[in-house]
Short mmCIF file of C-alpha atoms in Angstrom, two decimals:
data_model
loop_
_atom_site.label_atom_id
_atom_site.label_comp_id
_atom_site.label_asym_id
_atom_site.label_seq_id
_atom_site.Cartn_x
_atom_site.Cartn_y
_atom_site.Cartn_z
CA UNK A 204 31.97 -12.25 -23.42
CA UNK A 205 33.14 -8.61 -23.50
CA UNK A 206 33.50 -6.74 -20.23
CA UNK A 207 32.07 -3.25 -19.86
CA UNK A 208 34.64 -0.49 -20.25
CA UNK A 209 35.78 1.22 -17.10
CA UNK A 210 34.75 4.59 -18.51
CA UNK A 211 31.11 3.46 -18.41
CA UNK A 212 31.29 2.86 -14.65
CA UNK A 213 33.08 6.15 -14.09
CA UNK A 214 30.32 7.88 -16.01
CA UNK A 215 27.51 6.45 -13.88
CA UNK A 216 29.28 6.87 -10.55
CA UNK A 217 27.64 10.14 -9.52
CA UNK A 218 24.79 11.31 -7.30
CA UNK A 219 22.45 11.87 -10.25
CA UNK A 220 22.05 8.27 -11.40
CA UNK A 221 19.33 6.28 -9.52
CA UNK A 222 18.37 2.60 -9.98
CA UNK A 223 15.01 0.93 -10.10
CA UNK A 224 14.74 -2.85 -9.75
CA UNK A 225 11.89 -4.82 -11.37
CA UNK A 226 11.04 -8.06 -13.13
CA UNK A 227 11.92 -8.42 -16.84
CA UNK A 228 8.28 -8.61 -18.04
CA UNK A 229 7.29 -5.38 -16.29
CA UNK A 230 10.35 -3.57 -17.76
CA UNK A 231 9.60 -4.80 -21.27
CA UNK A 232 5.83 -4.57 -21.35
CA UNK A 233 5.35 -1.29 -19.43
CA UNK A 234 8.34 0.74 -18.24
CA UNK A 235 10.44 0.65 -21.45
CA UNK A 236 7.41 0.44 -23.76
CA UNK A 237 5.63 3.40 -22.28
CA UNK A 238 8.72 5.22 -20.88
CA UNK A 239 6.90 5.68 -17.69
CA UNK A 240 7.10 4.42 -14.09
CA UNK A 241 4.01 3.59 -12.03
CA UNK A 242 3.48 5.23 -8.62
CA UNK A 243 2.49 2.83 -5.84
CA UNK A 244 0.22 3.76 -2.96
CA UNK A 245 2.22 4.02 0.25
CA UNK A 246 -0.54 2.30 2.25
CA UNK A 247 -0.17 -0.79 0.05
CA UNK A 248 3.46 -1.26 1.09
CA UNK A 249 4.31 -4.61 2.66
CA UNK A 250 6.30 -2.80 5.37
CA UNK A 251 3.84 -2.31 8.31
CA UNK A 252 5.69 0.85 9.39
CA UNK A 253 4.46 2.40 6.15
CA UNK A 254 1.04 0.75 5.76
CA UNK A 255 -0.44 0.28 9.17
CA UNK A 256 -2.90 2.90 10.37
CA UNK A 257 -2.58 4.45 13.86
CA UNK A 258 -5.59 4.86 16.13
CA UNK A 259 -5.25 8.56 16.85
CA UNK A 260 -6.39 10.31 20.02
CA UNK A 261 -6.52 13.82 21.15
CA UNK A 262 -4.01 14.10 24.01
CA UNK A 263 -3.50 16.82 26.56
CA UNK A 264 -0.99 16.92 29.35
CA UNK A 265 -0.21 19.09 32.47
CA UNK A 266 -2.32 22.18 32.97
CA UNK A 267 -3.95 21.70 29.57
CA UNK A 268 -5.91 18.71 30.88
CA UNK A 269 -8.40 20.96 32.70
CA UNK A 270 -8.83 23.47 29.88
CA UNK A 271 -12.29 23.63 28.40
CA UNK A 272 -12.77 22.11 24.96
CA UNK A 273 -15.60 23.69 23.11
CA UNK A 274 -17.29 22.48 19.96
CA UNK A 275 -14.93 24.53 17.74
CA UNK A 276 -11.89 22.94 19.44
CA UNK A 277 -13.25 19.42 19.11
CA UNK A 278 -14.11 19.98 15.41
CA UNK A 279 -10.59 21.35 14.74
CA UNK A 280 -8.99 18.40 16.51
CA UNK A 281 -10.98 15.89 14.43
CA UNK A 282 -10.15 17.78 11.23
CA UNK A 283 -6.50 17.54 11.99
CA UNK A 284 -6.73 13.88 12.72
CA UNK A 285 -8.58 13.33 9.43
CA UNK A 286 -5.92 15.38 7.61
CA UNK A 287 -3.22 13.00 8.74
CA UNK A 288 -5.23 10.01 7.44
CA UNK A 289 -5.89 11.81 4.17
CA UNK A 290 -2.22 12.55 3.61
CA UNK A 291 -1.15 8.98 4.45
CA UNK A 292 -3.80 7.44 2.23
CA UNK A 293 -3.08 9.74 -0.77
CA UNK A 294 0.69 9.49 -0.78
CA UNK A 295 2.15 7.67 -3.79
CA UNK A 296 5.80 6.74 -4.17
CA UNK A 297 8.42 5.21 -6.43
CA UNK A 298 11.60 3.79 -4.90
CA UNK A 299 15.18 3.79 -6.27
CA UNK A 300 18.68 2.97 -5.04
CA UNK A 301 21.64 5.30 -5.19
CA UNK A 302 25.35 5.07 -5.50
CA UNK A 303 27.44 5.39 -2.31
CA UNK A 304 29.35 8.55 -3.00
CA UNK A 305 32.76 9.54 -1.62
CA UNK A 306 35.11 7.22 -3.40
CA UNK A 307 37.83 8.53 -5.75
CA UNK A 308 36.58 6.01 -8.28
CA UNK A 309 35.43 8.52 -10.92
CA UNK A 310 38.34 10.91 -10.62
CA UNK A 311 40.17 11.47 -13.93
CA UNK A 312 43.52 11.09 -12.26
CA UNK A 313 42.54 7.88 -10.42
CA UNK A 314 43.56 4.69 -12.21
CA UNK A 315 41.21 1.90 -11.18
CA UNK A 316 39.10 -1.05 -12.22
CA UNK A 317 35.51 -2.06 -11.45
CA UNK A 318 36.44 -5.20 -9.49
CA UNK A 319 36.90 -4.30 -5.84
CA UNK A 320 34.49 -1.34 -6.13
CA UNK A 321 31.21 -3.23 -6.74
CA UNK A 322 29.54 -2.25 -3.47
CA UNK A 323 29.65 1.53 -4.14
CA UNK A 324 27.14 1.19 -7.03
CA UNK A 325 23.39 1.05 -6.64
CA UNK A 326 22.85 -1.64 -9.29
CA UNK A 327 24.90 -4.30 -7.43
CA UNK A 328 22.65 -4.83 -4.39
CA UNK A 329 22.02 -8.56 -3.91
CA UNK A 330 18.97 -8.02 -1.72
CA UNK A 331 17.30 -5.83 -4.37
CA UNK A 332 18.02 -8.35 -7.18
CA UNK A 333 16.44 -11.04 -5.03
CA UNK A 334 13.41 -9.21 -3.70
CA UNK A 335 12.40 -6.84 -6.52
CA UNK A 336 14.02 -8.33 -9.60
CA UNK A 337 12.33 -11.69 -9.54
CA UNK A 338 14.95 -13.66 -7.60
CA UNK A 339 17.96 -12.48 -9.68
CA UNK A 340 16.17 -13.00 -13.02
CA UNK A 341 14.97 -9.44 -13.62
CA UNK A 342 16.20 -6.00 -14.54
CA UNK A 343 17.69 -2.92 -12.95
CA UNK A 344 17.06 0.36 -14.82
CA UNK A 345 19.35 3.38 -14.33
CA UNK A 346 17.78 6.76 -14.62
CA UNK A 347 18.85 10.42 -14.25
CA UNK A 348 16.94 11.98 -11.43
CA UNK A 349 17.73 15.53 -12.68
CA UNK A 350 16.08 14.64 -16.02
CA UNK A 351 13.11 13.03 -14.30
CA UNK A 352 12.54 16.10 -12.11
CA UNK A 353 12.82 18.53 -15.03
CA UNK A 354 10.50 16.47 -17.25
CA UNK A 355 7.74 16.16 -14.60
CA UNK A 356 7.86 19.48 -12.84
CA UNK A 357 4.96 21.00 -14.72
CA UNK A 358 2.66 17.98 -14.30
CA UNK A 359 3.29 16.81 -10.77
CA UNK A 360 4.21 18.45 -7.51
CA UNK A 361 6.98 15.96 -6.81
CA UNK A 362 8.34 15.38 -3.36
CA UNK A 363 11.69 13.69 -3.33
CA UNK A 364 14.56 13.03 -0.95
CA UNK A 365 16.84 10.37 0.50
CA UNK A 366 15.37 7.86 2.92
CA UNK A 367 16.33 8.34 6.55
CA UNK A 368 17.03 5.10 8.43
CA UNK A 369 16.04 5.10 12.03
CA UNK A 370 15.67 2.77 15.06
CA UNK A 371 12.18 1.85 16.20
CA UNK A 372 12.13 4.43 19.01
CA UNK A 373 13.17 7.09 16.49
CA UNK A 374 10.49 6.02 13.94
CA UNK A 375 7.91 6.32 16.74
CA UNK A 376 8.81 9.95 17.10
CA UNK A 377 8.41 10.56 13.36
CA UNK A 378 4.91 9.11 13.12
CA UNK A 379 1.90 11.21 14.04
CA UNK A 380 0.18 9.02 16.67
CA UNK A 381 -2.03 11.62 18.26
CA UNK A 382 -3.23 15.21 18.11
CA UNK A 383 -1.71 17.39 20.73
CA UNK A 384 -4.39 19.46 22.48
CA UNK A 385 -1.60 21.48 24.12
CA UNK A 386 -0.14 22.44 20.73
CA UNK A 387 -3.51 23.25 19.27
CA UNK A 388 -4.36 25.56 22.17
CA UNK A 389 -1.01 27.29 21.78
CA UNK A 390 -0.71 27.91 18.09
CA UNK A 391 -4.19 27.47 16.72
CA UNK A 392 -5.66 25.42 13.87
CA UNK A 393 -3.91 26.95 10.79
CA UNK A 394 -0.37 26.73 12.16
CA UNK A 395 -0.99 23.25 13.48
CA UNK A 396 -2.33 22.15 10.04
CA UNK A 397 0.87 23.34 8.36
CA UNK A 398 2.98 21.61 11.02
CA UNK A 399 1.12 18.31 10.43
CA UNK A 400 1.74 18.54 6.71
CA UNK A 401 5.46 18.93 7.38
CA UNK A 402 5.53 16.09 9.92
CA UNK A 403 3.55 13.72 7.71
CA UNK A 404 5.77 14.45 4.65
CA UNK A 405 8.85 13.87 6.75
CA UNK A 406 7.51 10.49 7.97
CA UNK A 407 7.05 9.31 4.40
CA UNK A 408 10.83 9.26 3.88
CA UNK A 409 11.76 7.09 6.93
CA UNK A 410 12.44 3.40 7.24
CA UNK A 411 13.86 1.06 9.85
CA UNK A 412 17.68 0.99 10.05
CA UNK A 413 17.68 -2.62 8.91
CA UNK A 414 16.93 -1.40 5.36
CA UNK A 415 19.89 0.99 5.24
CA UNK A 416 21.74 -1.16 2.74
CA UNK A 417 19.18 -0.17 0.11
CA UNK A 418 20.48 3.42 0.16
CA UNK A 419 17.10 4.52 -1.13
CA UNK A 420 16.02 7.67 -2.95
CA UNK A 421 12.30 8.12 -3.14
CA UNK A 422 10.07 10.18 -5.39
CA UNK A 423 6.55 10.87 -4.11
CA UNK A 424 3.39 12.67 -5.02
CA UNK A 425 -0.05 13.11 -3.58
CA UNK A 426 -2.92 11.35 -5.48
CA UNK A 427 -4.94 13.56 -7.78
CA UNK A 428 -7.74 11.95 -9.79
CA UNK A 429 -7.42 14.32 -12.67
CA UNK A 430 -3.77 13.40 -13.18
CA UNK A 431 -4.41 9.67 -13.32
CA UNK A 432 -4.38 7.68 -16.60
CA UNK A 433 -7.37 5.88 -18.06
CA UNK A 434 -6.72 2.17 -17.82
CA UNK A 435 -8.44 -0.61 -19.76
CA UNK A 436 -8.72 -3.68 -17.58
CA UNK A 437 -10.53 -6.76 -18.88
CA UNK A 438 -12.46 -4.69 -21.37
CA UNK A 439 -13.52 -1.95 -18.97
CA UNK A 440 -12.01 1.49 -18.51
CA UNK A 441 -10.98 2.59 -15.05
CA UNK A 442 -10.25 6.19 -14.04
CA UNK A 443 -8.72 7.89 -11.05
CA UNK A 444 -6.55 4.95 -9.92
CA UNK A 445 -3.04 5.17 -11.35
CA UNK A 446 -0.54 7.98 -11.59
CA UNK A 447 2.57 7.65 -13.80
CA UNK A 448 6.01 9.33 -13.80
CA UNK A 449 7.29 10.28 -17.20
CA UNK A 450 10.78 8.93 -17.90
CA UNK A 451 11.10 9.77 -21.57
CA UNK A 452 14.78 10.49 -22.34
CA UNK A 453 15.75 9.83 -18.71
CA UNK A 454 17.10 6.28 -19.00
CA UNK A 455 20.85 5.97 -18.63
CA UNK A 456 21.42 2.20 -18.81
CA UNK A 457 19.76 -1.24 -18.61
CA UNK A 458 21.21 -3.91 -16.30
CA UNK A 459 19.90 -7.30 -17.22
CA UNK A 460 20.23 -10.62 -15.43
CA UNK A 461 21.97 -13.49 -17.07
CA UNK A 462 19.04 -15.56 -15.81
CA UNK A 463 16.51 -13.72 -18.03
CA UNK A 464 15.23 -15.91 -20.79
CA UNK A 465 16.33 -15.58 -24.44
CA UNK A 466 13.13 -13.77 -25.55
CA UNK A 467 13.46 -11.25 -22.73
CA UNK A 468 17.16 -10.65 -23.59
CA UNK A 469 16.20 -10.07 -27.19
CA UNK A 470 13.50 -7.58 -26.27
CA UNK A 471 15.68 -5.75 -23.82
CA UNK A 472 18.45 -5.42 -26.42
CA UNK A 473 15.93 -3.95 -28.87
CA UNK A 474 14.93 -1.41 -26.32
CA UNK A 475 18.53 -0.46 -25.55
CA UNK A 476 19.17 0.13 -29.22
CA UNK A 477 15.91 2.10 -29.72
CA UNK A 478 16.56 4.27 -26.59
CA UNK A 479 20.33 4.46 -27.27
CA UNK A 480 21.53 3.35 -23.90
CA UNK A 481 24.08 0.75 -22.80
CA UNK A 482 22.82 -2.73 -21.88
CA UNK A 483 24.79 -4.70 -19.29
CA UNK A 484 24.31 -8.36 -18.70
CA UNK A 485 24.87 -9.28 -14.98
CA UNK A 486 26.47 -12.66 -15.38
CA UNK A 487 26.03 -14.37 -11.99
CA UNK A 488 28.91 -16.55 -10.76
CA UNK A 489 29.72 -18.67 -7.75
CA UNK A 490 31.61 -15.88 -6.00
CA UNK A 491 30.50 -12.65 -7.66
CA UNK A 492 29.26 -11.48 -11.07
CA UNK A 493 30.66 -10.11 -14.30
CA UNK A 494 29.11 -6.97 -15.92
CA UNK A 495 29.19 -7.81 -19.62
CA UNK A 496 28.70 -5.44 -22.53
CA UNK A 497 25.74 -7.26 -24.02
CA UNK A 498 25.53 -5.30 -27.29
CA UNK A 499 29.21 -5.80 -28.08
CA UNK A 500 29.01 -9.42 -27.03
CA UNK A 501 26.10 -10.18 -29.36
CA UNK A 502 27.86 -8.37 -32.20
CA UNK A 503 31.06 -10.32 -31.56
CA UNK A 504 29.26 -13.72 -31.76
CA UNK A 505 27.48 -12.60 -34.88
CA UNK A 506 30.74 -11.72 -36.54
CA UNK A 507 32.29 -15.15 -35.90
CA UNK A 508 29.22 -17.17 -36.77
CA UNK A 509 27.94 -15.21 -39.81
CA UNK A 510 30.56 -15.02 -42.59
CA UNK A 511 28.51 -12.26 -44.34
CA UNK A 512 29.17 -9.74 -41.55
#
């Protein structure tokens, strides 16, 4: 087995490369085949902080309690509460991991090796390999976020940023649990509406501090029926359900588990050659892993087993 060259790791150690974990069949049949990533509805998340709906009330405090609420005020309050629900229900997202920046690892004048620096990279996260890459049997795909943004800027109004990791009490302050009658009286409907959009968007990029090891970068978009693909499911066409992120020309590398089966490895190698990107086999061991140059390793074994090469 041939180890990956140190220059490869120096090249991908930057704040542009982001990593998406998935199972091998999804990578082969969809992501690499179509060169697109599928957005997921936020309200389908298994994290209740993201998916649970709040029962919103109109709340007033202090001297505002006795102020008269006419029909216009009640209508505006309800419209603001409905706006929050619409924003939450229509937000779609794709999640990635990032490198931990700050190390001298990639410096031209810094002599180093990969061993001992594993944890600064986004593709080495054990929790992600277990949870999202089919119990260590899947794939991690490295993309350039700059290329993704440039490629999709004319089709989607992308919203993207790093995830902020907070304690439960801090998360409670980020979520819009009620409509403030005080604030509506003070600033009026239009300004409150813009404030709610800002608050809701900010809340879409927060998770509990227990997840901070993911070091997540998230790309989001609000659902638009006209920007969804037509899908054929069991012989019937469905519209207005699925939005896709174009990744054509944005792939930087394929990280493949050593536990993937032979057919999957063959298919992933073919995609690496077609898309002209490195493919790294993550060879799991009892105490760590070895990142192997899979292309070079396959060619080496061919050369010693096939006398015609």
